[in-house]
PDB file of C-alpha atoms in Angstrom:
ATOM      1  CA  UNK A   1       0.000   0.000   0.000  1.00 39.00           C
ATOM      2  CA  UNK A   2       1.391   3.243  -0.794  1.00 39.00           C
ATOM      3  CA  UNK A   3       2.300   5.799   1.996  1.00 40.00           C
ATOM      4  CA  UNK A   4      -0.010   8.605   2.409  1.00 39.00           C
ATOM      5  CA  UNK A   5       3.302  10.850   1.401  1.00 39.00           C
ATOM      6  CA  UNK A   6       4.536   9.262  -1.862  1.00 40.00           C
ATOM      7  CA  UNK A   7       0.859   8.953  -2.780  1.00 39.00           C
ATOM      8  CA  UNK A   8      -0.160  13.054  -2.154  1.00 42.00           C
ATOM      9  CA  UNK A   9       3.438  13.410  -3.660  1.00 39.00           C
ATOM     10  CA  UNK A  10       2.513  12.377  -7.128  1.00 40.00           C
ATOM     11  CA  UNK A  11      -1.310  13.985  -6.703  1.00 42.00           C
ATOM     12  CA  UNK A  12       0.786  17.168  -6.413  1.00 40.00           C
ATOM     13  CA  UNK A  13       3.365  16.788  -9.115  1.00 35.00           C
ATOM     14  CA  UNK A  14      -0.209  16.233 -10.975  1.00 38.00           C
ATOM     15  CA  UNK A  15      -1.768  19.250  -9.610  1.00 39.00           C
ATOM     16  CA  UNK A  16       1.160  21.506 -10.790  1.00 37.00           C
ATOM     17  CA  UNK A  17       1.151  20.181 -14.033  1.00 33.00           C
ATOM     18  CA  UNK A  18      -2.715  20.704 -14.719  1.00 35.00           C
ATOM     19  CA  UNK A  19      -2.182  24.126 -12.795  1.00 38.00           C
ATOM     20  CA  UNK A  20       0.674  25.131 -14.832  1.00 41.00           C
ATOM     21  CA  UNK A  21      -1.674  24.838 -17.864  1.00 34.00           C
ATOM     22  CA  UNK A  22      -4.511  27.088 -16.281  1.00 40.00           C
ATOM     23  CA  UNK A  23      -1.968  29.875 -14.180  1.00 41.00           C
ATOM     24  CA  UNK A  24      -3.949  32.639 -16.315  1.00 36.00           C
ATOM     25  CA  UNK A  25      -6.965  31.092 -14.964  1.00 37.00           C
ATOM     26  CA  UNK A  26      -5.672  30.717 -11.581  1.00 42.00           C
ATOM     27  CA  UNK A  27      -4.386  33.831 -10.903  1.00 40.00           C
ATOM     28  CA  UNK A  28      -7.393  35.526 -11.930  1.00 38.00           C
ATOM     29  CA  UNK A  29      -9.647  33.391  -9.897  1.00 42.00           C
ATOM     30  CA  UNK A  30      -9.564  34.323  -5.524  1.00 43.00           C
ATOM     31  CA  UNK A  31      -7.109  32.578  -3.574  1.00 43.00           C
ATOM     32  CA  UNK A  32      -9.324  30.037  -2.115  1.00 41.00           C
ATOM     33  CA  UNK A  33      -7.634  29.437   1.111  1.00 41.00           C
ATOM     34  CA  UNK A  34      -7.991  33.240   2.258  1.00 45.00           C
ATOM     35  CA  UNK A  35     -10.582  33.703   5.108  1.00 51.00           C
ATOM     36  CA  UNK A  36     -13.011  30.842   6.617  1.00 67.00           C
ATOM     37  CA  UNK A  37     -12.486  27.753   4.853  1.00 79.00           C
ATOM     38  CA  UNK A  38     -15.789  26.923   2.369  1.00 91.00           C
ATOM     39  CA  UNK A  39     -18.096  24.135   2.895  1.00 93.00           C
ATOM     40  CA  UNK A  40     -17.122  22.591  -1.052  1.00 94.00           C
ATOM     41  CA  UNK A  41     -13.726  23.142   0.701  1.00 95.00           C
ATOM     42  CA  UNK A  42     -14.367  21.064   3.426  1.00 95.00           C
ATOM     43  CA  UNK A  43     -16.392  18.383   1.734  1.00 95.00           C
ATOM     44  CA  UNK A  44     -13.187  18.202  -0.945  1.00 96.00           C
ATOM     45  CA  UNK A  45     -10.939  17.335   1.985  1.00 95.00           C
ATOM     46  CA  UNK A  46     -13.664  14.650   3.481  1.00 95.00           C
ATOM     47  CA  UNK A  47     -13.234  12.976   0.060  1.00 95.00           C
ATOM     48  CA  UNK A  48      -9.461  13.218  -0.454  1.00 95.00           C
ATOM     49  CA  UNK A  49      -9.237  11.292   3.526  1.00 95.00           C
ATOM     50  CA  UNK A  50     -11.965   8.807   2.892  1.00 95.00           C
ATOM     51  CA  UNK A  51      -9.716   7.936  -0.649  1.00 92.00           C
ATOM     52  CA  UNK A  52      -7.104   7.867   1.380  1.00 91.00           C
ATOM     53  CA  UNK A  53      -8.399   5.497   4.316  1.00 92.00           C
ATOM     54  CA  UNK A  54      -6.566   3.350   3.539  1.00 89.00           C
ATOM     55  CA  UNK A  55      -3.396   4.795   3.695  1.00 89.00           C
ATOM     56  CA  UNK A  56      -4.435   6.078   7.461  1.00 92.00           C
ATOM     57  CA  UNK A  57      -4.909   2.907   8.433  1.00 93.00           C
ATOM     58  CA  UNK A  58      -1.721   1.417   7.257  1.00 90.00           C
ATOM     59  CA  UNK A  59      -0.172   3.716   9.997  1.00 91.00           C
ATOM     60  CA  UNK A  60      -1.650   2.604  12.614  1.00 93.00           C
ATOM     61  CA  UNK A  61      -1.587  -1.018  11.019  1.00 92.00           C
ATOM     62  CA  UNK A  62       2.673  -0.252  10.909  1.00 92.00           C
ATOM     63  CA  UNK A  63       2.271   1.574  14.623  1.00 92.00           C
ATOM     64  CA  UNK A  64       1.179  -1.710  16.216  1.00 93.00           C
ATOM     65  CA  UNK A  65       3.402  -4.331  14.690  1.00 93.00           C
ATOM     66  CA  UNK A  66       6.466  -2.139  15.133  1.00 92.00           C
ATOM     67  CA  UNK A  67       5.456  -2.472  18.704  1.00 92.00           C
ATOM     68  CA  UNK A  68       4.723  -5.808  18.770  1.00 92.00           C
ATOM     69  CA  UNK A  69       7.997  -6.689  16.832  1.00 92.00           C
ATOM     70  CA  UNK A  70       9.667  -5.072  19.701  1.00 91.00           C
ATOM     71  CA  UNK A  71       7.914  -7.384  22.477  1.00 90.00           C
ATOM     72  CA  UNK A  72       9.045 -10.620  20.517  1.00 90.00           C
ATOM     73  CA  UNK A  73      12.664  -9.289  19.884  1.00 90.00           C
ATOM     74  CA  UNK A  74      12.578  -8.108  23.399  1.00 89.00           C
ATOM     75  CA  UNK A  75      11.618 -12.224  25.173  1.00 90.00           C
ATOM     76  CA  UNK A  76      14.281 -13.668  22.460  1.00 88.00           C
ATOM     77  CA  UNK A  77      17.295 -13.509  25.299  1.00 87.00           C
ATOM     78  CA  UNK A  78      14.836 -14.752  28.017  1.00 88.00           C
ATOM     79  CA  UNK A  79      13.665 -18.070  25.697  1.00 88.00           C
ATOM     80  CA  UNK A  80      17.523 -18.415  24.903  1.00 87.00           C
ATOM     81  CA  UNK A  81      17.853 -19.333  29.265  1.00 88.00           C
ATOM     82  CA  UNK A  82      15.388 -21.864  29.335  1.00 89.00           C
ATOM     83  CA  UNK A  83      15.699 -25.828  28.584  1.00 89.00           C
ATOM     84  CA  UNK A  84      16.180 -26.628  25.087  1.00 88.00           C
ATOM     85  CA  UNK A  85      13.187 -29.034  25.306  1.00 90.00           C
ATOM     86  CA  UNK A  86      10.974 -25.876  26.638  1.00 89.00           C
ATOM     87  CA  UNK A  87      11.887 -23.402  24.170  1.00 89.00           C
ATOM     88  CA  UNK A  88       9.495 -24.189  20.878  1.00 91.00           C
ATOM     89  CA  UNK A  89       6.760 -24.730  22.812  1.00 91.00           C
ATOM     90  CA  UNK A  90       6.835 -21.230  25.493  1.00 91.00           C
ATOM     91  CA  UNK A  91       8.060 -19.412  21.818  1.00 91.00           C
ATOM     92  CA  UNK A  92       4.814 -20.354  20.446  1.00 92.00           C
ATOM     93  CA  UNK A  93       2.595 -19.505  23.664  1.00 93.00           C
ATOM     94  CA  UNK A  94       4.553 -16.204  23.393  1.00 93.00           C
ATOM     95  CA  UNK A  95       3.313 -15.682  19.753  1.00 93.00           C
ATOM     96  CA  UNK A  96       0.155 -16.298  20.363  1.00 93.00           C
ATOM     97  CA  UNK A  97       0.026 -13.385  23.103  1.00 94.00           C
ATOM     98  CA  UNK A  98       1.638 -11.159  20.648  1.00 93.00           C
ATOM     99  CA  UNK A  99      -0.468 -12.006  18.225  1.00 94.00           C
ATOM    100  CA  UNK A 100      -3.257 -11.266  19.882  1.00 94.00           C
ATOM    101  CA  UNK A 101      -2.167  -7.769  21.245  1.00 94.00           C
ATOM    102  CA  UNK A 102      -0.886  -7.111  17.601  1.00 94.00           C
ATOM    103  CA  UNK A 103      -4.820  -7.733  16.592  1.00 95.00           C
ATOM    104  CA  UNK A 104      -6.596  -5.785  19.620  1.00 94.00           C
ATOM    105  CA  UNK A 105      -4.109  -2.611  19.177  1.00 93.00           C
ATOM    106  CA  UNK A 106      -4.395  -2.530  15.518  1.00 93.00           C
ATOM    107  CA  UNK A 107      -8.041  -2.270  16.168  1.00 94.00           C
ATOM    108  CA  UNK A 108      -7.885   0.770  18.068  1.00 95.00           C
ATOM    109  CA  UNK A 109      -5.150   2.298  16.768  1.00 94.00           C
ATOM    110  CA  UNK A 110      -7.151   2.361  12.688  1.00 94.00           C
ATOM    111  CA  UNK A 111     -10.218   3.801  14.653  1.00 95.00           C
ATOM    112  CA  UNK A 112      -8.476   6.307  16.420  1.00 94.00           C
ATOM    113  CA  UNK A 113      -6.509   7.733  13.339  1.00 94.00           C
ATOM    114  CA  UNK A 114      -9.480   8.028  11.210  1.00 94.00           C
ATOM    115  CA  UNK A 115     -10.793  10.232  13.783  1.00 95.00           C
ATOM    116  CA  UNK A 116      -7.497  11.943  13.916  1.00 94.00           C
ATOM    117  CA  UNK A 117      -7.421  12.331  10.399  1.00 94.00           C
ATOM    118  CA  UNK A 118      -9.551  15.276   9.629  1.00 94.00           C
ATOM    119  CA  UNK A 119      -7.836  16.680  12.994  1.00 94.00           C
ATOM    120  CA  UNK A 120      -4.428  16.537  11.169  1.00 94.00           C
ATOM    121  CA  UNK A 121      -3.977  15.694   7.276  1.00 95.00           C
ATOM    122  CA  UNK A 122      -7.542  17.670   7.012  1.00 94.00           C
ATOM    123  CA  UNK A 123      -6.032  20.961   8.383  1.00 95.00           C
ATOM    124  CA  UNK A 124      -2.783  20.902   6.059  1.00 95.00           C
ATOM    125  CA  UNK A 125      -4.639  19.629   3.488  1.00 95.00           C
ATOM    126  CA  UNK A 126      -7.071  22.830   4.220  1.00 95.00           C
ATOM    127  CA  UNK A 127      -4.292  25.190   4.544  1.00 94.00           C
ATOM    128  CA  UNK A 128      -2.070  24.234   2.049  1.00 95.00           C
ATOM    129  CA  UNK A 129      -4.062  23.534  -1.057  1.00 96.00           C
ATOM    130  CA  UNK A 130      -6.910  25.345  -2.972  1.00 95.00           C
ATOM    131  CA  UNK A 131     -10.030  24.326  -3.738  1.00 95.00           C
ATOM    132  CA  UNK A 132      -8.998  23.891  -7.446  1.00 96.00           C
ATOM    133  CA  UNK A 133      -5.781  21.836  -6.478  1.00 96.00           C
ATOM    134  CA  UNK A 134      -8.106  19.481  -4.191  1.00 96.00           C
ATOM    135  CA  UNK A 135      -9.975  18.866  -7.204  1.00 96.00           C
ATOM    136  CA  UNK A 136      -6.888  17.727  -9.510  1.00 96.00           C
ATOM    137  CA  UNK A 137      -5.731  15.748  -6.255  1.00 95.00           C
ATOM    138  CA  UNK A 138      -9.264  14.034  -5.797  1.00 95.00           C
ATOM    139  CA  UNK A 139      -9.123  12.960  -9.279  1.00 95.00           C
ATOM    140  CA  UNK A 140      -5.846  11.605  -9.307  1.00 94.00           C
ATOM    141  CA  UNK A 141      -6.467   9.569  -5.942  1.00 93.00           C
ATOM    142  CA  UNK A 142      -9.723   8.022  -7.592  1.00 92.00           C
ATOM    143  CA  UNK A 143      -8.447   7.337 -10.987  1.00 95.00           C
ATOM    144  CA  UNK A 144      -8.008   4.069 -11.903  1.00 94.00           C
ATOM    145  CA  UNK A 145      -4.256   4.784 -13.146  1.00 94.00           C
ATOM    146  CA  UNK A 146      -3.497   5.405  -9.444  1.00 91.00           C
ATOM    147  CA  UNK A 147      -5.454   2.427  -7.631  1.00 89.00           C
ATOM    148  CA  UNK A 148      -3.191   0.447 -10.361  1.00 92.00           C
ATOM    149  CA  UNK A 149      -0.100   1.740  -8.901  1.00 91.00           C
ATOM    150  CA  UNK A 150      -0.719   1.565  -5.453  1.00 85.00           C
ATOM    151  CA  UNK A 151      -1.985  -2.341  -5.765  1.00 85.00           C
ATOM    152  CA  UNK A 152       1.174  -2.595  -7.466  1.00 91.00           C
ATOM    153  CA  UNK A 153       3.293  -0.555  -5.216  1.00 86.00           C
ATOM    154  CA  UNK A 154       3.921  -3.376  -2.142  1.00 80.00           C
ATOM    155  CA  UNK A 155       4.851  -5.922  -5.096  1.00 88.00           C
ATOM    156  CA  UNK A 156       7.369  -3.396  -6.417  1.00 90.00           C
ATOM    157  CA  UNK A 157       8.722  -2.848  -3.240  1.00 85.00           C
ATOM    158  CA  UNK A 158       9.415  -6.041  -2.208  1.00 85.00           C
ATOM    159  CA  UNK A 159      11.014  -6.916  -5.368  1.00 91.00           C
ATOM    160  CA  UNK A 160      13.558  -3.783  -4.979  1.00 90.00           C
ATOM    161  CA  UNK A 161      13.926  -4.892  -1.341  1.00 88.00           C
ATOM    162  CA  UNK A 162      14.851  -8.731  -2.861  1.00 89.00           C
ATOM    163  CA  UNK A 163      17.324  -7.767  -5.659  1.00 92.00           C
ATOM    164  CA  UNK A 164      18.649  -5.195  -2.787  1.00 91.00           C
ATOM    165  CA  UNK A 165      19.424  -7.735   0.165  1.00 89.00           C
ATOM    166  CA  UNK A 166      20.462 -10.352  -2.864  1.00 91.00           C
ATOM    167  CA  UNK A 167      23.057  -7.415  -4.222  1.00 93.00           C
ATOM    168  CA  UNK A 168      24.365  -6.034  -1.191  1.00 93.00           C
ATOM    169  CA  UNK A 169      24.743  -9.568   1.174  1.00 89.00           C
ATOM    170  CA  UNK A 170      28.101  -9.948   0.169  1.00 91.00           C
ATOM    171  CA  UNK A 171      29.384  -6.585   1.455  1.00 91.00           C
ATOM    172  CA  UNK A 172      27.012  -6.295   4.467  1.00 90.00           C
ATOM    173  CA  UNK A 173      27.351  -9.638   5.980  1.00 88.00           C
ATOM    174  CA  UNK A 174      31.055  -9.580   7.160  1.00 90.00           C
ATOM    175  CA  UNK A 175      30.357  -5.789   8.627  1.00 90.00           C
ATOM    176  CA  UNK A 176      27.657  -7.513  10.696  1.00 84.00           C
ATOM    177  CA  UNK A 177      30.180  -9.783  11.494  1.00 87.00           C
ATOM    178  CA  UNK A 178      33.135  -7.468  12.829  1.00 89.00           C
ATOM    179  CA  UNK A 179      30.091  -5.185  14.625  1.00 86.00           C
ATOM    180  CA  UNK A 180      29.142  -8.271  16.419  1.00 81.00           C
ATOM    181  CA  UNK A 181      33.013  -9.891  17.195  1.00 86.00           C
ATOM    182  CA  UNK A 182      33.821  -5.927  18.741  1.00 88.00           C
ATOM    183  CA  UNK A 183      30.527  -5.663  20.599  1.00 85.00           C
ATOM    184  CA  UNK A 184      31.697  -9.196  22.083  1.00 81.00           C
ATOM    185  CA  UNK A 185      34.796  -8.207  23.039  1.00 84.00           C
ATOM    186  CA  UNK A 186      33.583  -5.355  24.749  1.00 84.00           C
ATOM    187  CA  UNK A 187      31.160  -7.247  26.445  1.00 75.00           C
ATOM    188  CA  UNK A 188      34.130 -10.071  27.751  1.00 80.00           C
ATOM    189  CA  UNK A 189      36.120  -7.054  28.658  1.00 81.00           C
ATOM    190  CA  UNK A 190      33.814  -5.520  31.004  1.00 76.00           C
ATOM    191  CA  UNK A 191      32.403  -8.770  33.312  1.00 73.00           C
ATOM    192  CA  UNK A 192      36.407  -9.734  33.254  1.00 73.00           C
ATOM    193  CA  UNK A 193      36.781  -9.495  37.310  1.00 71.00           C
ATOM    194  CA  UNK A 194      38.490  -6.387  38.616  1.00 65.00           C
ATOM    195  CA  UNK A 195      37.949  -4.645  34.842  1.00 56.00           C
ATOM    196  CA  UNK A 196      37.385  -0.738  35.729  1.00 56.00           C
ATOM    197  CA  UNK A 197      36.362   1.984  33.372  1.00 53.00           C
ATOM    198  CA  UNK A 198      39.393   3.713  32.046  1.00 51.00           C
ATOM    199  CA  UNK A 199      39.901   7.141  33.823  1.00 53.00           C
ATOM    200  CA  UNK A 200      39.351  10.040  31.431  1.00 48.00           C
ATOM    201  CA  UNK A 201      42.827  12.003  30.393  1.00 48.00           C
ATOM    202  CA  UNK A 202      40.401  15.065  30.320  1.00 47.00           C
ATOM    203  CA  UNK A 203      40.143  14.503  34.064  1.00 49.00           C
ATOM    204  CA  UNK A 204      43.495  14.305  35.005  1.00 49.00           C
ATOM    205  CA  UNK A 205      44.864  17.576  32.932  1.00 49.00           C
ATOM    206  CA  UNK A 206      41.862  19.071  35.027  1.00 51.00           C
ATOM    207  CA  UNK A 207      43.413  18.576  38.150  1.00 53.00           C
ATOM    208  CA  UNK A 208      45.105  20.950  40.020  1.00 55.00           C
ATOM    209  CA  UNK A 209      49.221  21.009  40.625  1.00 55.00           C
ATOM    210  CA  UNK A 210      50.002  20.411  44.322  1.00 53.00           C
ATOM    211  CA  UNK A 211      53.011  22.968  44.957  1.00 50.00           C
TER     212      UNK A 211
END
């Protein structure tokens, strides 16, 4: 699904175009976001965030497994300490759980920012767009050109994200692999017994000569 930025991004790139070919027109006509917002203004921005609903609710969607990503990645050292025997089976209990929170947050979090939306993406889109402009934008978000691209879009991504992991491996995976031998030498360095942080030479050029 495509982001509610990339996908207002290419509306506007649209709307300048199509603007460009009217600026006589346009700069005769009022600027339409001088003074109390109109109700065709308003119900232009209504449409725009109901086409873009779904984009709104990819947020939150993205809000809530970020967190629950966290959770999981956060239990992986505790499942690593238990019995070998023990560990498939509490792993999968713990999905389950997170599962479950992923689905119940979610939930909320979509209802909440399609309240939020008019709050928020309404205002700028208010503020920062004419009347005329909403139009072009409203029919680029409902063309069928567009819905093409953004069913498209996730497919595209992940393909670039493939060929990108597939390209790069080579060079990335021994970096991982120094980052993680240094971070485990620092680690064996400081539980060695009697290890002490280093004092700082700042310190000690600080200090004042006994005479």
């Amino acid at each position: 699904m495509m982001s509610i930025r990339t996908t207002a991004a290419a509306a506007l790139v649209a709307a300048l175009v199509l603007t460009g070919m009217n600026a006589a027109a346009q700069t005769a006509a009022p600027s339409a976001n001088q003074g109390a917002t109109s109700a065709a203004k308003k119900e232009l921005v209504s449409k725009v965030l109901a086409a873009q609903q779904a984009g709104i609710e990819s947020i939150a969607n993205n809000l809530a497994g970020q967190t629950a990503t966290q959770v999981m990645q956060g239990t992986a050292p505790a499942l690593s300490r238990l019995p070998a025997d023990k560990r498939d089976a509490a792993a999968g209990d713990i999905r389950t759980e997170v599962r479950k929170f992923y689905e119940d947050a979610s939930a909320m979090l979509r209802k909440r920012a399609v309240e939020l939306g008019p709050s928020t993406i309404g205002t700028q889109l208010e503020e920062k767009f004419t009347e005329d402009e909403l139009k072009i934008l409203l029919t680029w978000l409902e063309s069928p050109v567009n819905r093409k691209f953004q069913q498209l879009a996730g497919e595209m991504q992940q393909g670039l994200g493939q060929k990108l992991v597939a390209e790069t491996r080579s060079s990335i995976e021994p970096k991982l692999k120094a980052l993680e031998q240094a971070i485990g030498k620092r680690l064996s360095a400081a539980a060695e017994p009697g290890a002490a942080a280093p004092k700082s030479s700042a310190a000690k050029a600080s200090a004042p000569t006994k005479k």
